Coordinates of C-alpha atoms in Angstrom, one line a residue:
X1 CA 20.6 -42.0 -159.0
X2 CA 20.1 -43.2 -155.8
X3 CA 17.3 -45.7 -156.4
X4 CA 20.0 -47.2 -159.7
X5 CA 22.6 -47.9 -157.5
X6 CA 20.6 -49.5 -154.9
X7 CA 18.9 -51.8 -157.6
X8 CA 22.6 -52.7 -159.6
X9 CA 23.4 -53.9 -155.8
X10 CA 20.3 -56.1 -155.3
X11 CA 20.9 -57.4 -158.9
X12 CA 24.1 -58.3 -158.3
X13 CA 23.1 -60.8 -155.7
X14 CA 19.5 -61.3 -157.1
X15 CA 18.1 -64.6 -158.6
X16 CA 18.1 -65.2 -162.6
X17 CA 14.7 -64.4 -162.8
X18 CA 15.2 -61.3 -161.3
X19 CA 17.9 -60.1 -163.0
X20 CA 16.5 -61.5 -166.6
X21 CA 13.7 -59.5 -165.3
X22 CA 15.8 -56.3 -164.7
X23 CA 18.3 -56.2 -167.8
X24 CA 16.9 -58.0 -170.8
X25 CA 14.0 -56.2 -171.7
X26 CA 14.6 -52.7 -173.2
X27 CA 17.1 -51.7 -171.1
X28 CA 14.4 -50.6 -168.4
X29 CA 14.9 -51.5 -164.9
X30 CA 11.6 -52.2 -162.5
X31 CA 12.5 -51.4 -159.0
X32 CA 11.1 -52.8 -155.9
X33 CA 9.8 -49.0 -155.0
X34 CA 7.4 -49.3 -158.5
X35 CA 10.0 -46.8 -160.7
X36 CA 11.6 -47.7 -164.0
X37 CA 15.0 -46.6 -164.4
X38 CA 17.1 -46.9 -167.9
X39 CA 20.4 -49.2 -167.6
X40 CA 22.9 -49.6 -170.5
X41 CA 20.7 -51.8 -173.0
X42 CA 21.8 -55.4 -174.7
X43 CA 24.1 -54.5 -177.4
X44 CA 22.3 -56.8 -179.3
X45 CA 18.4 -56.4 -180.0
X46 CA 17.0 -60.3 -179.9
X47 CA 14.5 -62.6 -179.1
X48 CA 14.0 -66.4 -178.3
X49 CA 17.3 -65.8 -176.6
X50 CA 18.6 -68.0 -173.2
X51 CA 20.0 -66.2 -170.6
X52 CA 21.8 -68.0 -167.4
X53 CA 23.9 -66.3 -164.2
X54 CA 27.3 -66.8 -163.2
X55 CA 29.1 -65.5 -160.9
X56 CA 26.6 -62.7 -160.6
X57 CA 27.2 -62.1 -164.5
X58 CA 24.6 -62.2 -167.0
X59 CA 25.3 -63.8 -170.1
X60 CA 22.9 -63.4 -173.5
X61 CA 23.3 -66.5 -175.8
X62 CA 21.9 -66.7 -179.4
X63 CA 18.3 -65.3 -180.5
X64 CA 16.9 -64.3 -183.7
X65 CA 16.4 -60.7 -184.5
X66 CA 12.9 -59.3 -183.7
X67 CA 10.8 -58.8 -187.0
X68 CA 10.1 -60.8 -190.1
X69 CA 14.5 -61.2 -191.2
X70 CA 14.9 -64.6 -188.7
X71 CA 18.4 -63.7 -188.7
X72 CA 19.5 -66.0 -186.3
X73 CA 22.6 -64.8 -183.9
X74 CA 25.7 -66.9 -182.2
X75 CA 26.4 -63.3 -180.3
X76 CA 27.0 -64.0 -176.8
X77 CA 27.0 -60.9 -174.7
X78 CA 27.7 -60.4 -170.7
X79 CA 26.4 -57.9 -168.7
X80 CA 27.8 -56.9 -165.4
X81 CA 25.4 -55.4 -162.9
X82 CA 28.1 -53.5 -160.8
X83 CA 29.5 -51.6 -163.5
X84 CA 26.2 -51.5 -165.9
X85 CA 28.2 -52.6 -169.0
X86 CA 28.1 -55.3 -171.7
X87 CA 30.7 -57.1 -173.3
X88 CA 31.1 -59.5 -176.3
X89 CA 32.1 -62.9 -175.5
X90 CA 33.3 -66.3 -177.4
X91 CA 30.3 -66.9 -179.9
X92 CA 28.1 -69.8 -179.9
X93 CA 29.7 -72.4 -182.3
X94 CA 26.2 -72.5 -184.6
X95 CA 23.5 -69.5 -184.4
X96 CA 20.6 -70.7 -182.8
X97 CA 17.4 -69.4 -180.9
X98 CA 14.7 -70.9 -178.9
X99 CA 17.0 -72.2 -176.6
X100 CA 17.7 -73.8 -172.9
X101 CA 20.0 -72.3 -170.4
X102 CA 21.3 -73.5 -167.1
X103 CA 24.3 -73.3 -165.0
X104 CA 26.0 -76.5 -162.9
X105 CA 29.4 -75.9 -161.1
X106 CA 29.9 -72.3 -163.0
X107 CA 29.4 -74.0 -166.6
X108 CA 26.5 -71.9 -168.6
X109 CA 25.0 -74.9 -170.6
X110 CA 22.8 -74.6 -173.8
X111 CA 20.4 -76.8 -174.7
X112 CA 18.7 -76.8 -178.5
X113 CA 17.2 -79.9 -180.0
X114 CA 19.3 -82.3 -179.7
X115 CA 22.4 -80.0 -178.9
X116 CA 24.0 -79.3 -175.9
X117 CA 27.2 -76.8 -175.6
X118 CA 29.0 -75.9 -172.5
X119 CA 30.7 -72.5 -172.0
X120 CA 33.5 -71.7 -169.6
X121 CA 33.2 -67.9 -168.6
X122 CA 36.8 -68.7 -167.1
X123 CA 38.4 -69.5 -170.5
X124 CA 35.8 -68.0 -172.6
X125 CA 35.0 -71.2 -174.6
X126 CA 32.1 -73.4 -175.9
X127 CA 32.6 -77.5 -175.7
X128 CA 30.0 -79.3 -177.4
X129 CA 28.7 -81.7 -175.3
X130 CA 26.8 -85.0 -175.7
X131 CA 23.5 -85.0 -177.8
X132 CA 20.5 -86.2 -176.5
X133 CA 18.8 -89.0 -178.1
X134 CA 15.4 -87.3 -178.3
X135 CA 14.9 -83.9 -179.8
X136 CA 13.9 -80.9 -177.5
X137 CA 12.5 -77.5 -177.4
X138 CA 14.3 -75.6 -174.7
X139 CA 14.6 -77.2 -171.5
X140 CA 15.7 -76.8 -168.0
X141 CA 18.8 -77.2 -165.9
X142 CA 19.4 -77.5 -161.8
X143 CA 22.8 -78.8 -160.9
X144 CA 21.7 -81.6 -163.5
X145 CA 19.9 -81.5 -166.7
X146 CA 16.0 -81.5 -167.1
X147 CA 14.7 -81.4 -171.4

């Protein structure tokens, strides 16, 4: 228990790629000591899902369902590393996978194609945003936008 509680601190004030690394993928937690431990797993089982931090929250946007169904999923889901729980937030206003994720001034954007949707983890709302004149797959995002 020891070794979970000291790793739900670290992830609290770890990077995205560490705590993508730490609470996405089967619920199993890879400590700096070289243990897994089991956390509370995504309600939601997906892939080709974007993730992005705020706040020291973890929020799961879209995906398609792992398999042959491509059932594709508006679910967005936040995890919170201090109390090891999930919740379900304001869905995405289409479903949609394979996408970009980034946060600027505490706004999770999506990216997909040519769409690009804000959400406010504050009001718990999307706001489609501009589209971009040239079709992307994924992309990037740091403090400005990068597809």
């Amino acid at each position: 228990m020891r070794e979970a509680t000291g790793l739900r601190k670290r992830a609290a004030t770890g990077t995205l790629a560490e705590i993508v690394t730490v609470f996405l993928f089967a619920a199993q937690v890879f400590a700096q000591s070289g243990t897994w431990t089991t956390q509370t797993p995504m309600p939601t089982a997906r892939c080709c899902l974007a993730v992005g931090v705020v706040d020291s929250i973890l929020y799961a946007v879209g995906g398609v369902s792992p398999g042959v169904t491509d059932t594709y999923f508006n679910t967005v889901e936040e995890y919170n590393p201090k109390t090891n729980t999930w919740s379900t937030k304001a869905p995405l206003p289409a479903p949609r996978a394979n996408l970009g994720a980034g946060v600027i001034d505490g706004i999770l954007y999506v990216v997909d194609g040519t769409s690009v949707d804000a959400y406010d983890p504050k009001t718990n709302r999307w706001t489609p945003k501009a589209r971009m004149p040239t079709p992307r797959y994924s992309g990037a995002l740091k403090n400005q936008a990068f597809a």
